[in-house]
Amino acid sequence: MTDTPELDDRALNRATLERQLLLRRHDLTVPEALTHLVGLQAQVPNPPYLGLWTRLTRFALDDLTELLERREAVRGGMMRGTLHVVTAEDFLALRPVLQPVFERAQRGFFRRATEGLDLAELTAFAAEKLDEKPRNGTELKALLAERWPDRDARQLLYSVQYLLPAVYVPPGGTWGRGGSVPLTTVESWFGRPLPAEKDPSRMILRYLAAFGPASVKDVQAWSGLTRLAAHIRELRPQLRVFRAAGSGAELFDLPDAPRPGPDTPAPVRLLPEYDNLLVAYADRNRVISDEHRRITNTKNGMVAATVLVDGRVAGRWRLDTGREATAVEVEPFRRLDDSVLAAVHDEATALLALAAPDAPRHEVRVTGVAAGA
């Protein structure tokens, strides 16, 4: 027997939605939201904008773009070795902690391609060229090919992108701007180097504030770091401990963090691709079933834009930009009653007003499973 309280998936769901600002829209500034969320994944430019829109009472596209242009936020490699939009302060504080993730990825993918090469020399050369001026991948690859003509320049470029902490220069990578985005070094962009601090303890506490309660495996899945159990053991005296009702896994949380009751209402929300909610846990059953995850997550790592109904993924959606109309196409995974469909329609209509204000016509289309009774 144990006195450790249990939390089932529904209790975890409501706690998670509260931390992720998804039980209601919040009156926060963009920097405040980014800080609380520890950033938003940004494999492609638009999702962080929609992730903020679905969480905040007041948000305009320029709010994030201007923050990036003022260097108060930045797009660069962070958790799991993937691109995120984070505040400048968080990039500087947390990127050194995450460096082992990038080094492990480089070894895993490109060890053979860089065997016998001095990696410190490689990153120093790339840093020198990016300090001269921001350069996109094609430009940097050409310089690498010139310096190491007997190596595969494409794999050298990927190695640099893993090993060298660098940031993407706006307006590339902002709303509606895809393609190859110039890179520059942290020193050039911020006028100061990254600190040497690599202790993950502060980052773990930040994760629990934004995603808890969570297990050691969850923290590792979110961050990409390994062997965090020892760090969490050191933090344990200042944490609240729970047990997952299904798996029995230990879950850790900040003592005073909000954990709303399982009957707390959860509104319909449209989440963008790669949203935090879908990528931040080893065990994602609190928000999505294994069956639905096989639909939303592809083998090449893509995560679809999803529809939340009563706090769980109940469908996916996409923005269809046509000549005659711009539409939000919603594909439910089950029948939705009329009240839920009305809420989906309202959210989609508001999203269209943000994302395509100049479109000749807006449409909301429900496809796939027949809706209603």
Coordinates of C-alpha atoms in Angstrom, one line a residue:
M1 CA 0.0 0.0 0.0
T2 CA 1.1 3.6 -0.6
D3 CA -0.1 7.0 0.4
T4 CA 1.0 8.4 -2.9
P5 CA -2.2 9.9 -4.5
E6 CA -3.2 8.6 -8.0
L7 CA -4.1 10.6 -11.0
D8 CA -6.0 9.1 -13.9
D9 CA -5.8 10.3 -17.5
R10 CA -8.7 12.7 -17.1
A11 CA -7.1 14.4 -14.0
L12 CA -3.8 14.6 -15.9
N13 CA -5.7 16.0 -18.9
R14 CA -7.2 18.9 -16.9
A15 CA -3.9 19.7 -15.2
T16 CA -2.1 19.7 -18.5
L17 CA -4.7 21.9 -20.2
E18 CA -4.4 24.4 -17.4
R19 CA -0.7 24.6 -17.6
Q20 CA -0.8 24.8 -21.4
L21 CA -3.2 27.8 -21.3
L22 CA -5.9 25.8 -23.0
L23 CA -8.8 25.7 -20.5
R24 CA -9.4 29.4 -21.3
R25 CA -7.7 32.1 -23.3
H26 CA -5.3 34.1 -21.1
D27 CA -4.6 37.9 -21.0
L28 CA -0.9 37.5 -21.3
T29 CA 1.7 39.2 -23.5
V30 CA 3.5 37.1 -26.1
P31 CA 6.8 37.2 -24.0
E32 CA 4.9 36.1 -20.9
A33 CA 3.2 33.2 -22.8
L34 CA 6.4 32.1 -24.5
T35 CA 8.2 32.2 -21.1
H36 CA 5.5 30.2 -19.4
L37 CA 5.3 27.6 -22.2
V38 CA 9.1 27.4 -22.5
G39 CA 8.6 28.2 -26.2
L40 CA 6.6 26.6 -29.0
Q41 CA 7.9 24.2 -31.6
A42 CA 8.6 25.9 -34.9
Q43 CA 9.6 23.3 -37.5
V44 CA 7.8 25.5 -40.0
P45 CA 7.1 29.2 -39.5
N46 CA 3.3 29.4 -38.9
P47 CA 2.4 27.0 -36.1
P48 CA 3.8 29.1 -33.2
Y49 CA 1.6 32.0 -34.3
L50 CA -1.5 29.8 -34.2
G51 CA -0.4 28.2 -31.0
L52 CA -0.3 31.7 -29.3
W53 CA -3.6 32.7 -30.9
T54 CA -5.4 29.7 -29.5
R55 CA -4.1 30.4 -26.0
L56 CA -4.3 34.2 -25.7
T57 CA -7.2 36.7 -25.5
R58 CA -5.4 39.3 -27.6
F59 CA -3.0 38.2 -30.3
A60 CA -2.1 39.7 -33.7
L61 CA 0.4 38.1 -36.1
D62 CA 2.7 41.1 -35.9
D63 CA 3.0 40.6 -32.1
L64 CA 5.3 37.7 -32.6
T65 CA 7.0 38.9 -35.8
E66 CA 8.0 42.2 -34.2
L67 CA 9.3 40.3 -31.1
L68 CA 11.6 38.3 -33.4
E69 CA 12.7 41.3 -35.3
R70 CA 13.6 43.1 -32.0
R71 CA 15.6 40.0 -31.0
E72 CA 13.5 39.6 -27.9
A73 CA 12.4 36.2 -29.2
V74 CA 14.3 33.9 -31.4
R75 CA 13.9 30.8 -33.7
G76 CA 16.5 28.2 -33.2
G77 CA 17.3 24.6 -32.2
M78 CA 16.1 23.8 -28.7
M79 CA 14.3 20.8 -27.1
R80 CA 14.6 17.4 -28.8
G81 CA 17.0 19.1 -31.3
T82 CA 14.1 20.7 -33.1
L83 CA 13.4 24.3 -34.0
H84 CA 11.5 26.3 -31.4
V85 CA 10.5 30.0 -30.9
V86 CA 11.5 31.0 -27.5
T87 CA 12.4 34.2 -25.7
A88 CA 15.9 35.4 -26.0
E89 CA 16.5 34.9 -22.3
D90 CA 15.4 31.2 -22.6
F91 CA 17.5 30.6 -25.6
L92 CA 20.6 31.9 -23.9
A93 CA 19.8 30.1 -20.6
L94 CA 18.6 26.7 -21.9
R95 CA 20.4 26.1 -25.2
P96 CA 23.7 25.2 -23.4
V97 CA 21.8 22.7 -21.2
L98 CA 20.5 21.0 -24.4
Q99 CA 23.8 20.8 -26.2
P100 CA 24.2 17.1 -25.4
V101 CA 21.0 16.5 -27.4
F102 CA 22.5 18.0 -30.5
E103 CA 25.9 16.3 -30.1
R104 CA 24.2 12.9 -29.7
A105 CA 22.1 13.6 -32.8
Q106 CA 25.2 14.5 -34.8
R107 CA 26.9 11.4 -33.8
G108 CA 23.9 9.3 -34.5
F109 CA 23.3 10.6 -38.0
F110 CA 26.7 11.8 -39.3
R111 CA 29.4 10.1 -37.3
R112 CA 30.6 8.2 -40.4
A113 CA 30.5 11.3 -42.6
T114 CA 32.7 13.3 -40.2
E115 CA 35.0 10.5 -39.0
G116 CA 38.5 11.8 -38.7
L117 CA 37.4 15.4 -39.0
D118 CA 38.1 17.9 -36.2
L119 CA 34.6 18.9 -35.2
A120 CA 35.8 21.9 -33.3
E121 CA 37.5 23.2 -36.5
L122 CA 34.3 22.5 -38.5
T123 CA 32.1 24.5 -36.1
A124 CA 34.7 27.3 -35.7
F125 CA 34.9 27.7 -39.5
A126 CA 31.2 27.8 -39.9
A127 CA 30.9 30.3 -37.0
E128 CA 33.5 32.6 -38.7
K129 CA 31.5 32.5 -41.9
L130 CA 28.2 33.2 -40.2
D131 CA 29.8 36.0 -38.2
E132 CA 30.8 37.7 -41.4
K133 CA 27.1 37.9 -42.4
P134 CA 24.0 35.7 -42.1
R135 CA 24.0 32.9 -44.7
N136 CA 21.4 30.4 -45.7
G137 CA 22.0 26.7 -45.9
T138 CA 22.9 26.8 -49.6
E139 CA 25.5 29.5 -49.1
L140 CA 27.1 27.8 -46.1
K141 CA 27.2 24.4 -47.8
A142 CA 29.1 25.9 -50.7
L143 CA 31.7 27.3 -48.3
L144 CA 32.0 24.0 -46.5
A145 CA 32.5 22.2 -49.8
E146 CA 35.3 24.6 -50.8
R147 CA 37.0 24.1 -47.4
W148 CA 36.6 20.3 -47.3
P149 CA 36.3 19.2 -51.0
D150 CA 36.7 15.5 -50.2
R151 CA 33.7 15.5 -47.8
D152 CA 29.9 15.4 -48.4
A153 CA 29.1 19.1 -48.0
R154 CA 25.4 18.4 -47.3
Q155 CA 26.3 16.2 -44.3
L156 CA 28.8 18.7 -43.1
L157 CA 26.1 21.4 -43.2
Y158 CA 23.7 19.2 -41.1
S159 CA 26.5 18.5 -38.7
V160 CA 27.1 22.3 -38.3
Q161 CA 23.4 22.9 -37.7
Y162 CA 23.5 20.3 -34.9
L163 CA 26.8 21.3 -33.3
L164 CA 26.8 25.1 -33.6
P165 CA 24.2 27.0 -31.6
A166 CA 22.8 29.4 -34.1
V167 CA 19.7 31.4 -34.7
Y168 CA 17.5 32.1 -37.7
V169 CA 17.4 35.7 -38.9
P170 CA 14.0 37.3 -39.5
P171 CA 12.0 38.1 -41.6
G172 CA 12.8 34.6 -42.8
G173 CA 10.9 32.0 -40.8
T174 CA 8.2 34.4 -39.8
W175 CA 4.5 34.1 -40.7
G176 CA 4.0 33.1 -44.3
R177 CA 7.8 33.1 -45.0
G178 CA 9.1 29.6 -45.7
G179 CA 12.1 28.5 -47.7
S180 CA 15.8 28.7 -46.8
V181 CA 16.3 31.1 -43.8
P182 CA 19.7 32.8 -43.1
L183 CA 21.6 31.7 -40.0
T184 CA 23.9 33.6 -37.7
T185 CA 25.7 33.0 -34.5
V186 CA 24.5 33.7 -31.0
E187 CA 27.4 36.1 -30.5
S188 CA 26.5 38.1 -33.6
W189 CA 22.8 38.2 -32.9
F190 CA 22.8 38.9 -29.2
G191 CA 26.2 40.5 -28.7
R192 CA 27.2 38.0 -26.1
P193 CA 28.1 34.4 -25.9
L194 CA 26.1 31.5 -24.5
P195 CA 26.8 30.9 -20.8
A196 CA 28.6 27.7 -19.7
E197 CA 25.9 26.5 -17.3
K198 CA 24.6 23.0 -18.2
D199 CA 22.7 21.9 -15.0
P200 CA 19.2 20.9 -16.2
S201 CA 17.6 21.4 -12.8
R202 CA 16.0 24.8 -13.6
M203 CA 14.8 23.5 -16.9
I204 CA 13.2 20.5 -15.3
L205 CA 11.3 22.8 -12.9
R206 CA 10.2 25.0 -15.9
Y207 CA 8.9 21.9 -17.6
L208 CA 6.9 20.8 -14.7
A209 CA 5.3 24.3 -14.4
A210 CA 4.2 24.2 -18.0
F211 CA 3.5 20.4 -18.5
G212 CA 3.2 18.7 -15.1
P213 CA 2.5 16.4 -13.5
A214 CA 5.0 14.3 -15.4
S215 CA 7.3 11.3 -15.2
V216 CA 11.1 11.2 -15.7
K217 CA 10.4 9.7 -19.1
D218 CA 8.1 12.6 -20.0
V219 CA 10.8 15.2 -19.1
Q220 CA 13.3 13.2 -21.2
A221 CA 10.9 12.9 -24.1
W222 CA 10.2 16.7 -24.1
S223 CA 13.8 17.8 -23.7
G224 CA 15.7 15.1 -25.6
L225 CA 18.1 14.7 -22.6
T226 CA 18.8 11.4 -21.0
R227 CA 19.7 10.2 -17.5
L228 CA 17.5 12.9 -15.8
A229 CA 16.4 10.5 -13.0
A230 CA 19.3 11.5 -10.8
H231 CA 18.5 15.2 -11.2
I232 CA 14.9 14.6 -10.3
R233 CA 15.9 12.6 -7.2
E234 CA 17.9 15.7 -6.1
L235 CA 14.8 17.9 -6.7
R236 CA 12.4 15.4 -5.1
P237 CA 12.2 17.1 -1.6
Q238 CA 10.8 20.2 -3.2
L239 CA 8.3 18.4 -5.5
R240 CA 4.9 16.8 -5.0
V241 CA 4.8 13.1 -6.0
F242 CA 1.8 11.3 -7.6
R243 CA 1.3 8.0 -9.3
A244 CA -0.3 7.4 -12.7
A245 CA -3.5 5.3 -12.2
G246 CA -2.9 3.2 -15.3
S247 CA 0.8 2.6 -15.5
G248 CA 1.8 3.1 -11.9
A249 CA 4.6 5.5 -13.0
E250 CA 5.7 8.1 -10.6
L251 CA 4.7 11.6 -11.6
F252 CA 6.3 14.8 -10.3
D253 CA 4.9 18.3 -10.0
L254 CA 5.5 21.6 -8.3
P255 CA 3.6 21.7 -5.0
D256 CA 1.5 24.8 -5.6
A257 CA 0.9 24.2 -9.4
P258 CA -2.8 24.2 -10.4
R259 CA -4.5 20.9 -10.8
P260 CA -8.1 21.5 -11.7
G261 CA -10.7 18.8 -11.0
P262 CA -11.4 16.2 -13.7
D263 CA -14.9 17.7 -14.3
T264 CA -13.6 21.2 -15.2
P265 CA -15.1 22.1 -18.6
A266 CA -12.6 22.2 -21.5
P267 CA -13.4 24.3 -24.6
V268 CA -13.0 23.2 -28.2
R269 CA -9.6 24.3 -29.5
L270 CA -7.8 24.1 -32.8
L271 CA -4.1 23.3 -32.2
P272 CA -1.5 23.9 -34.9
E273 CA 1.0 21.3 -36.3
Y274 CA 3.6 20.2 -33.7
D275 CA 1.7 21.8 -30.8
N276 CA 3.4 21.4 -27.4
L277 CA 0.4 19.4 -26.1
L278 CA 1.1 16.6 -28.7
V279 CA 4.9 16.3 -28.4
A280 CA 5.9 16.9 -24.8
Y281 CA 5.3 13.5 -23.2
A282 CA 6.5 9.9 -23.5
D283 CA 3.0 8.8 -22.5
R284 CA 0.5 10.9 -24.4
N285 CA -2.7 9.1 -23.4
R286 CA -3.7 12.1 -21.2
V287 CA -4.5 14.0 -24.5
I288 CA -4.7 11.5 -27.3
S289 CA -5.4 7.8 -27.8
D290 CA -2.9 5.5 -29.5
E291 CA -5.4 4.9 -32.3
H292 CA -5.7 8.6 -33.0
R293 CA -2.0 9.2 -32.6
R294 CA -1.4 6.8 -35.5
I295 CA -3.4 9.2 -37.7
T296 CA -2.0 12.5 -36.5
N297 CA 1.7 11.5 -36.3
T298 CA 3.6 10.3 -39.5
K299 CA 6.7 8.2 -39.7
N300 CA 8.8 11.1 -40.8
G301 CA 8.0 13.1 -37.7
M302 CA 5.2 15.3 -38.8
V303 CA 2.4 16.0 -36.3
A304 CA -0.9 17.2 -37.8
A305 CA -3.0 20.2 -36.7
T306 CA -5.6 18.8 -34.3
V307 CA -9.0 19.5 -32.9
L308 CA -9.5 19.3 -29.1
V309 CA -13.0 18.3 -27.9
D310 CA -13.4 17.9 -24.1
G311 CA -9.6 18.2 -23.8
R312 CA -8.7 15.4 -26.1
V313 CA -7.8 15.1 -29.7
A314 CA -11.0 14.3 -31.6
G315 CA -9.9 15.2 -35.2
R316 CA -7.5 17.0 -37.4
W317 CA -7.7 20.1 -39.5
R318 CA -5.9 22.0 -42.2
L319 CA -5.9 25.4 -43.9
D320 CA -6.8 25.2 -47.6
T321 CA -5.9 28.3 -49.5
G322 CA -7.6 28.4 -52.8
R323 CA -8.2 31.1 -55.4
E324 CA -11.9 31.4 -54.7
A325 CA -11.9 30.9 -50.9
T326 CA -9.7 30.0 -47.9
A327 CA -11.1 27.2 -45.8
V328 CA -10.5 25.4 -42.6
E329 CA -11.2 21.7 -43.4
V330 CA -12.0 19.7 -40.3
E331 CA -11.8 15.9 -40.2
P332 CA -13.4 14.5 -37.0
F333 CA -12.4 11.1 -35.8
R334 CA -15.9 10.4 -34.4
R335 CA -19.4 11.9 -34.6
L336 CA -19.7 15.3 -33.1
D337 CA -23.0 16.7 -31.8
D338 CA -24.4 20.0 -32.9
S339 CA -23.1 22.0 -30.0
V340 CA -19.5 20.8 -30.6
L341 CA -19.8 21.4 -34.3
A342 CA -21.0 25.0 -33.6
A343 CA -17.9 25.5 -31.3
V344 CA -15.6 24.1 -34.0
H345 CA -17.2 26.4 -36.5
D346 CA -16.7 29.5 -34.2
E347 CA -13.0 28.6 -33.6
A348 CA -12.4 28.0 -37.3
T349 CA -14.1 31.3 -38.3
A350 CA -11.9 33.2 -35.8
L351 CA -8.8 31.4 -37.1
L352 CA -9.6 32.4 -40.7
A353 CA -10.0 36.0 -39.6
L354 CA -6.5 35.9 -38.2
A355 CA -4.8 33.8 -40.9
A356 CA -6.4 35.0 -44.1
P357 CA -8.1 38.4 -43.5
D358 CA -7.8 39.3 -47.2
A359 CA -9.2 36.1 -48.6
P360 CA -12.2 36.6 -51.0
R361 CA -14.3 34.2 -49.0
H362 CA -14.0 32.1 -45.8
E363 CA -15.4 28.6 -45.5
V364 CA -15.5 26.0 -42.7
R365 CA -15.8 22.4 -44.1
V366 CA -16.4 19.3 -42.0
T367 CA -15.3 16.1 -43.9
G368 CA -14.8 12.5 -43.1
V369 CA -17.0 11.0 -40.3
A370 CA -20.6 12.1 -40.6
A371 CA -21.3 14.7 -37.9
G372 CA -24.3 14.8 -35.7
A373 CA -26.8 12.1 -34.7

